[in-house]
mmCIF file of N, CA and C in Angstrom:
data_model
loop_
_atom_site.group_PDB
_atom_site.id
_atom_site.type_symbol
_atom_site.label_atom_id
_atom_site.label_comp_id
_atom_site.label_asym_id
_atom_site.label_seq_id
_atom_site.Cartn_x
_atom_site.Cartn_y
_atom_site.Cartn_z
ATOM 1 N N UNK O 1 0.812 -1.200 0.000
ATOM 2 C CA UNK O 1 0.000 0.000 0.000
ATOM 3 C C UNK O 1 0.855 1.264 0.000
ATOM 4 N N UNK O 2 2.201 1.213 0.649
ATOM 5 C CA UNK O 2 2.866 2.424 0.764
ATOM 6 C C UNK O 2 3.528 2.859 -0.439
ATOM 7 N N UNK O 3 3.613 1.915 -1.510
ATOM 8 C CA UNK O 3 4.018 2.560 -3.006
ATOM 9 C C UNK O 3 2.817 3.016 -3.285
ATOM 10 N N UNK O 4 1.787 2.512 -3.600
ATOM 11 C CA UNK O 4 0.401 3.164 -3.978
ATOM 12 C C UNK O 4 0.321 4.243 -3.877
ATOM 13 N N UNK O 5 0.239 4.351 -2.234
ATOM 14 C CA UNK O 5 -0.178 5.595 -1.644
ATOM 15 C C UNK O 5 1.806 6.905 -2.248
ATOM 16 N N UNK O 6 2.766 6.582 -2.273
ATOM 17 C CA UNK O 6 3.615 7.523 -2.617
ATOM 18 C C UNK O 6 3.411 8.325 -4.111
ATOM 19 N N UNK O 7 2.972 7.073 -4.604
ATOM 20 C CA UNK O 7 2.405 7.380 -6.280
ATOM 21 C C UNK O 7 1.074 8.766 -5.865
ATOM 22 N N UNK O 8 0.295 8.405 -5.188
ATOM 23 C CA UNK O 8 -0.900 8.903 -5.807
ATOM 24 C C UNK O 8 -0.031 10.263 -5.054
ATOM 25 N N UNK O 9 0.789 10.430 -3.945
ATOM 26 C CA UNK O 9 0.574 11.629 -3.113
ATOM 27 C C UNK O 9 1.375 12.900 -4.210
ATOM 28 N N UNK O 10 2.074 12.215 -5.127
ATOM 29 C CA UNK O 10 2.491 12.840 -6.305
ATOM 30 C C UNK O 10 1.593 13.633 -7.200
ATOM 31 N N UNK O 11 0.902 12.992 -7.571
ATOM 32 C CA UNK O 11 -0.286 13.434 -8.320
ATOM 33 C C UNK O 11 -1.062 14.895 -8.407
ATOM 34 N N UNK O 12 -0.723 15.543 -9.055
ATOM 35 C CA UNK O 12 -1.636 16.472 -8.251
ATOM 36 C C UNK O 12 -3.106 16.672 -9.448
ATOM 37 N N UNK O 13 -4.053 17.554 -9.302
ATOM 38 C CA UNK O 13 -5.302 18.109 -9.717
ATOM 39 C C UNK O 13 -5.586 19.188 -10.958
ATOM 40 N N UNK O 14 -3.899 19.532 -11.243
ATOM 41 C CA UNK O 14 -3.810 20.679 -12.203
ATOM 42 C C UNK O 14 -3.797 20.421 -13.466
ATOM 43 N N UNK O 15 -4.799 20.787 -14.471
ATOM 44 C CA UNK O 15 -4.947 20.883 -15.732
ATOM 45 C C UNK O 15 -4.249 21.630 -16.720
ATOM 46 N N UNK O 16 -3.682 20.805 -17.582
ATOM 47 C CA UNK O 16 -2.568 21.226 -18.577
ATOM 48 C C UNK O 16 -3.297 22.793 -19.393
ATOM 49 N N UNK O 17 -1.881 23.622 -19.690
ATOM 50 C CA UNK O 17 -2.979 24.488 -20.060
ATOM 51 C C UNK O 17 -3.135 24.485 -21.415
ATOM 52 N N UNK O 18 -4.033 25.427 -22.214
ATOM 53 C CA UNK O 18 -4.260 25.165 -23.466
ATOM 54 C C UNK O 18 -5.988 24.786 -23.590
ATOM 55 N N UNK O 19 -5.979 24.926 -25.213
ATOM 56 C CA UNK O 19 -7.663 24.467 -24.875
ATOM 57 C C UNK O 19 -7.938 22.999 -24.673
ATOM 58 N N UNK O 20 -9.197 23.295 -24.710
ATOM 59 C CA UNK O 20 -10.104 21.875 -24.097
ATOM 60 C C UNK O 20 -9.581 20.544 -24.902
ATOM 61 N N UNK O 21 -9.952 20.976 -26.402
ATOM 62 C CA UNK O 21 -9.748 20.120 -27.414
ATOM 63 C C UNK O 21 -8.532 19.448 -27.614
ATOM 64 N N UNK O 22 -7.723 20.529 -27.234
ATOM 65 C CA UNK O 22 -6.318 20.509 -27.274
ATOM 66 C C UNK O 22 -6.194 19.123 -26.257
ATOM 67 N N UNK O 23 -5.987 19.468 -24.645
ATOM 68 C CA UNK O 23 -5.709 18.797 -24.082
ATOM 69 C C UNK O 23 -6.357 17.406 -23.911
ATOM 70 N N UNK O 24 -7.421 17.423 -24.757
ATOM 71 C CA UNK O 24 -8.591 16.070 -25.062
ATOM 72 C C UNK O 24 -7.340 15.383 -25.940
ATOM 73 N N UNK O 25 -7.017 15.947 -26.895
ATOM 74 C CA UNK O 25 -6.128 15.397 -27.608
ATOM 75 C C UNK O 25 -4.880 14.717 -27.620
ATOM 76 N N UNK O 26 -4.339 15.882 -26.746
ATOM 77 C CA UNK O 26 -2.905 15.277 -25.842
ATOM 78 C C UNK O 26 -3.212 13.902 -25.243
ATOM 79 N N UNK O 27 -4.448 14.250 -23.880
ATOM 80 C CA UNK O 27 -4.754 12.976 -22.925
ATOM 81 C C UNK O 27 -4.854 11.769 -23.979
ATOM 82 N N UNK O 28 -5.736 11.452 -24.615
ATOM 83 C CA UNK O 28 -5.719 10.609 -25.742
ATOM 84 C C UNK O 28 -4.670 10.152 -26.524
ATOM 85 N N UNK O 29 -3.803 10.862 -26.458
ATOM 86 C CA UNK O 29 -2.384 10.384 -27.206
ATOM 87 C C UNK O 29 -1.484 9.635 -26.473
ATOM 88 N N UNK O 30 -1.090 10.948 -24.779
ATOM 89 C CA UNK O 30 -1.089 9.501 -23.687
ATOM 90 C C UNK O 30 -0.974 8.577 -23.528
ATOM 91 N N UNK O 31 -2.932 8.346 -23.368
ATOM 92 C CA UNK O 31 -3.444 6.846 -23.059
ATOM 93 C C UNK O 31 -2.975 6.144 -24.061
ATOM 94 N N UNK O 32 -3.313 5.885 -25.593
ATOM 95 C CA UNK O 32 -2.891 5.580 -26.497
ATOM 96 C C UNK O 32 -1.242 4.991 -26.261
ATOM 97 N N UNK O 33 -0.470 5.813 -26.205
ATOM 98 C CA UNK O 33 0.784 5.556 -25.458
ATOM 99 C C UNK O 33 1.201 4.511 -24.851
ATOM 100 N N UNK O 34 0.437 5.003 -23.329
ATOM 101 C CA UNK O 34 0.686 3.446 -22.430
ATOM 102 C C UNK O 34 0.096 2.417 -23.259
ATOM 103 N N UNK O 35 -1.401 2.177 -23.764
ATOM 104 C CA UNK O 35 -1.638 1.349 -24.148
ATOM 105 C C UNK O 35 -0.926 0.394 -24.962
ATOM 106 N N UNK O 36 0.062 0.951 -26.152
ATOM 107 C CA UNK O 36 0.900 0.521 -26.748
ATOM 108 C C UNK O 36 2.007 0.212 -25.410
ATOM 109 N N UNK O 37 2.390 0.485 -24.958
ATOM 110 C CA UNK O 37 3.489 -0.086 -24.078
ATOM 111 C C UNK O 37 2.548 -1.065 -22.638
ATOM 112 N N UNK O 38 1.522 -1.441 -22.643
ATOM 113 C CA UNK O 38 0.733 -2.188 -21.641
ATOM 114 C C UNK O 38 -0.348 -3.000 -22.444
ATOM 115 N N UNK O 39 -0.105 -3.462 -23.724
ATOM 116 C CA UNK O 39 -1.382 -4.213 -24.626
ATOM 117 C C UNK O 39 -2.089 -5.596 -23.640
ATOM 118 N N UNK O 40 -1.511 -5.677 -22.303
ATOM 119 C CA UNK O 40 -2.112 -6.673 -21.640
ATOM 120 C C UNK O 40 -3.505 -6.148 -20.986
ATOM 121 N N UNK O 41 -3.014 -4.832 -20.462
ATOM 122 C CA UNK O 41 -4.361 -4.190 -19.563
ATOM 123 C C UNK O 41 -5.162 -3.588 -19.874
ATOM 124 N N UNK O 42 -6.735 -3.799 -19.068
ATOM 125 C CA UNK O 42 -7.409 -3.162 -19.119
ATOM 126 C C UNK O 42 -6.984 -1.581 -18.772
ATOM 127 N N UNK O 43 -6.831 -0.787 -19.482
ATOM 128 C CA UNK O 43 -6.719 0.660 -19.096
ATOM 129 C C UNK O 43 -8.163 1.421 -18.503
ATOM 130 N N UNK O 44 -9.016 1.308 -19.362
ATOM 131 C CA UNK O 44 -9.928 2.599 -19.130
ATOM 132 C C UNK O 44 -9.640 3.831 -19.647
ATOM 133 N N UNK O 45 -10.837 4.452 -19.133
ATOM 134 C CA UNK O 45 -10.822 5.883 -19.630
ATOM 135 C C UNK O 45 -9.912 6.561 -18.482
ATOM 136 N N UNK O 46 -10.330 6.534 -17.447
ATOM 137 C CA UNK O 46 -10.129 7.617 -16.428
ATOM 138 C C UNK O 46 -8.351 6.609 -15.667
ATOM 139 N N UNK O 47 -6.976 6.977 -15.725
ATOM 140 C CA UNK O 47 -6.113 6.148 -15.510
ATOM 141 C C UNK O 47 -6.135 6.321 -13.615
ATOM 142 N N UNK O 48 -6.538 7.722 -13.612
ATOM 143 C CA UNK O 48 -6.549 7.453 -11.782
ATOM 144 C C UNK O 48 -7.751 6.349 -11.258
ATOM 145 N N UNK O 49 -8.556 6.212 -12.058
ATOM 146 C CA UNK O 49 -9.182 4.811 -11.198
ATOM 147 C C UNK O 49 -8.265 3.674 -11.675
ATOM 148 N N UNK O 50 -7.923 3.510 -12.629
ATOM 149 C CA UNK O 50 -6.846 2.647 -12.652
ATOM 150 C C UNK O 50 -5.479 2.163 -10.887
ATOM 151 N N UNK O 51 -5.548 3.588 -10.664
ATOM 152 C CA UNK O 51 -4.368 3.422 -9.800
ATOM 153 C C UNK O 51 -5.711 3.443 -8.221
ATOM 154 N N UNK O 52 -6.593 3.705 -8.590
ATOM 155 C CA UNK O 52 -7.568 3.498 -7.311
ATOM 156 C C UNK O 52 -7.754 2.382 -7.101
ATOM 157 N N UNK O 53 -7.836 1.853 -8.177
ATOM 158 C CA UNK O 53 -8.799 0.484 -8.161
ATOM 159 C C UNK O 53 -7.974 -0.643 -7.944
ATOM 160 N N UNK O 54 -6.748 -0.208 -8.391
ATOM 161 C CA UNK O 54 -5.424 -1.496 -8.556
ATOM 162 C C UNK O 54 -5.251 -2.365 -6.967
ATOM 163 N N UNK O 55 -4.916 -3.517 -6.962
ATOM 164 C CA UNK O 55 -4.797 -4.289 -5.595
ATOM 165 C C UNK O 55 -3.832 -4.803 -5.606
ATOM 166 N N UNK O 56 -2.494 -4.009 -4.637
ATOM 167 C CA UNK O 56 -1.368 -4.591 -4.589
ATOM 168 C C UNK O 56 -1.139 -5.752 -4.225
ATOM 169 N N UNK O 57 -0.153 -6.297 -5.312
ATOM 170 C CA UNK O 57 -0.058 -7.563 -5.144
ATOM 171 C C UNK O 57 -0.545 -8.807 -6.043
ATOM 172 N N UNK O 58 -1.157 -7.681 -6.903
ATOM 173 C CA UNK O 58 -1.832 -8.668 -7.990
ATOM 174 C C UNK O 58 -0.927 -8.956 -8.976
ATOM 175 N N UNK O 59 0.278 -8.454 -9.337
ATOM 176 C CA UNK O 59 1.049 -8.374 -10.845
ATOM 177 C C UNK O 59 2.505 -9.403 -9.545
ATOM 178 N N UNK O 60 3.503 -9.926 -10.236
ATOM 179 C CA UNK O 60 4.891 -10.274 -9.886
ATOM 180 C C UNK O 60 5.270 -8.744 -9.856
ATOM 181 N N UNK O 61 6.245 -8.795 -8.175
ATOM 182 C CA UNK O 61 6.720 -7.491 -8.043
ATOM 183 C C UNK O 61 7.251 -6.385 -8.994
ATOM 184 N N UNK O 62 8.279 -6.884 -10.120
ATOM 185 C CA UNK O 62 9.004 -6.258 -11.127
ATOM 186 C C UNK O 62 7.741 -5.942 -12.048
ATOM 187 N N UNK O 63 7.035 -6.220 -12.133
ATOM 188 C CA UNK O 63 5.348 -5.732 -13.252
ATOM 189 C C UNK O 63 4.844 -4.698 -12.603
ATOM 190 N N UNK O 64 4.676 -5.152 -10.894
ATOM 191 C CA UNK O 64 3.636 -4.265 -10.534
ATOM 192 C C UNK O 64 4.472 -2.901 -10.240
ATOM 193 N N UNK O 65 5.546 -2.729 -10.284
ATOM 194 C CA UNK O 65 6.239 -1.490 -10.027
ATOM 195 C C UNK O 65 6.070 -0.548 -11.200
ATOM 196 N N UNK O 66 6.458 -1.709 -12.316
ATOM 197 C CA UNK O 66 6.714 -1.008 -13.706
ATOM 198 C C UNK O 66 5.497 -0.345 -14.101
ATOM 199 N N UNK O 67 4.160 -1.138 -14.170
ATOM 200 C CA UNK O 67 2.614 -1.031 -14.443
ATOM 201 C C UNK O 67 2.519 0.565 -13.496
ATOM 202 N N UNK O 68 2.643 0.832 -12.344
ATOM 203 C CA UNK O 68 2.294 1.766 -11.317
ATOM 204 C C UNK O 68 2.888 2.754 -11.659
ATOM 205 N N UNK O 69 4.178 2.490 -12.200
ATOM 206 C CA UNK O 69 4.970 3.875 -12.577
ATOM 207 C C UNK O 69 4.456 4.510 -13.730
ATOM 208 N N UNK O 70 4.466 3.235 -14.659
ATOM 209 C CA UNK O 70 3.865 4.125 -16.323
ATOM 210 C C UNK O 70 2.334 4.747 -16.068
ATOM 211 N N UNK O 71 1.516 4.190 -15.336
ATOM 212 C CA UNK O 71 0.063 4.829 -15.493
ATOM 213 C C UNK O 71 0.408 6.032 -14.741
ATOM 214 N N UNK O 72 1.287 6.201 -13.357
ATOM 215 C CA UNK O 72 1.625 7.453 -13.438
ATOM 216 C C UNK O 72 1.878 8.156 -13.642
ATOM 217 N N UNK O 73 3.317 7.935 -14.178
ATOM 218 C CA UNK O 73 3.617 8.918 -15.624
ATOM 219 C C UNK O 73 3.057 9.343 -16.488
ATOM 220 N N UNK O 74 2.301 8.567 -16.676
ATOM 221 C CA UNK O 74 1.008 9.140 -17.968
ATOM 222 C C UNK O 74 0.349 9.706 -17.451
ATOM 223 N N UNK O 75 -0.087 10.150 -16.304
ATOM 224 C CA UNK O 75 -1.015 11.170 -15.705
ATOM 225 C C UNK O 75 -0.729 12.067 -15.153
ATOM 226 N N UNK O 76 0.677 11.865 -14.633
ATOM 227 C CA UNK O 76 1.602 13.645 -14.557
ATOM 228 C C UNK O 76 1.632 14.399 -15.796
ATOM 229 N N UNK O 77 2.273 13.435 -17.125
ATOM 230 C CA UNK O 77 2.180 14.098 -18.620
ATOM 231 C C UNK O 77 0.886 14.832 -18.829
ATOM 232 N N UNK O 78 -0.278 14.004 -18.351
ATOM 233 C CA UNK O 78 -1.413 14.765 -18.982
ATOM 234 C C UNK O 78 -1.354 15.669 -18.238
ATOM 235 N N UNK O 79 -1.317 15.941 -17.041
ATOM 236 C CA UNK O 79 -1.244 17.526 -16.045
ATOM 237 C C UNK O 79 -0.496 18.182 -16.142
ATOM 238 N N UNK O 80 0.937 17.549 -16.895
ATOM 239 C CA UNK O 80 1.947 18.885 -17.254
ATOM 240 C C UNK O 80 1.680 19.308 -18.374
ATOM 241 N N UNK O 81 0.597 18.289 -19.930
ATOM 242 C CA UNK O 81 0.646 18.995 -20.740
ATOM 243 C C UNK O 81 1.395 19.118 -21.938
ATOM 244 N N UNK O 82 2.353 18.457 -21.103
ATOM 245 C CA UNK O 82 3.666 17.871 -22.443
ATOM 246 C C UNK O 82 4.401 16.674 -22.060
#
């Protein structure tokens, strides 16, 4: 739980700036992204329920680190925007 929880405390709420469409676009490119580098998982739309929903312990340690980091990364990118 204490990687989980270090991941999410990273995270923050701030929206990339630029327009709507724009950043619809970016996020989508993203996801797209991981997806190509994660063709095993269910992603979803929304990647923070991804990291809500996830139950440590479910992947072999070296997966579940790797899996936790990239959906994060992909969701700092979308809040930084680039």
């Amino acid at each position: 739980m204490f990687a989980l929880r270090s991941l999410r405390r990273r995270h923050g709420r701030h929206a990339p700036h630029g327009c709507g469409t724009d950043r619809t676009a970016f996020a989508d490119q993203v996801k797209s992204e991981l997806t190509d580098e994660l063709p095993d998982e269910d992603l979803g739309q929304d990647l923070e329920d991804c990291l809500a929903v996830y139950e440590l312990g479910s992947k072999p340690r070296c997966e579940e680190v790797e899996y936790l980091e990239l959906v994060q990364e992909a969701i700092d990118r979308i809040d930084r925007g680039r």
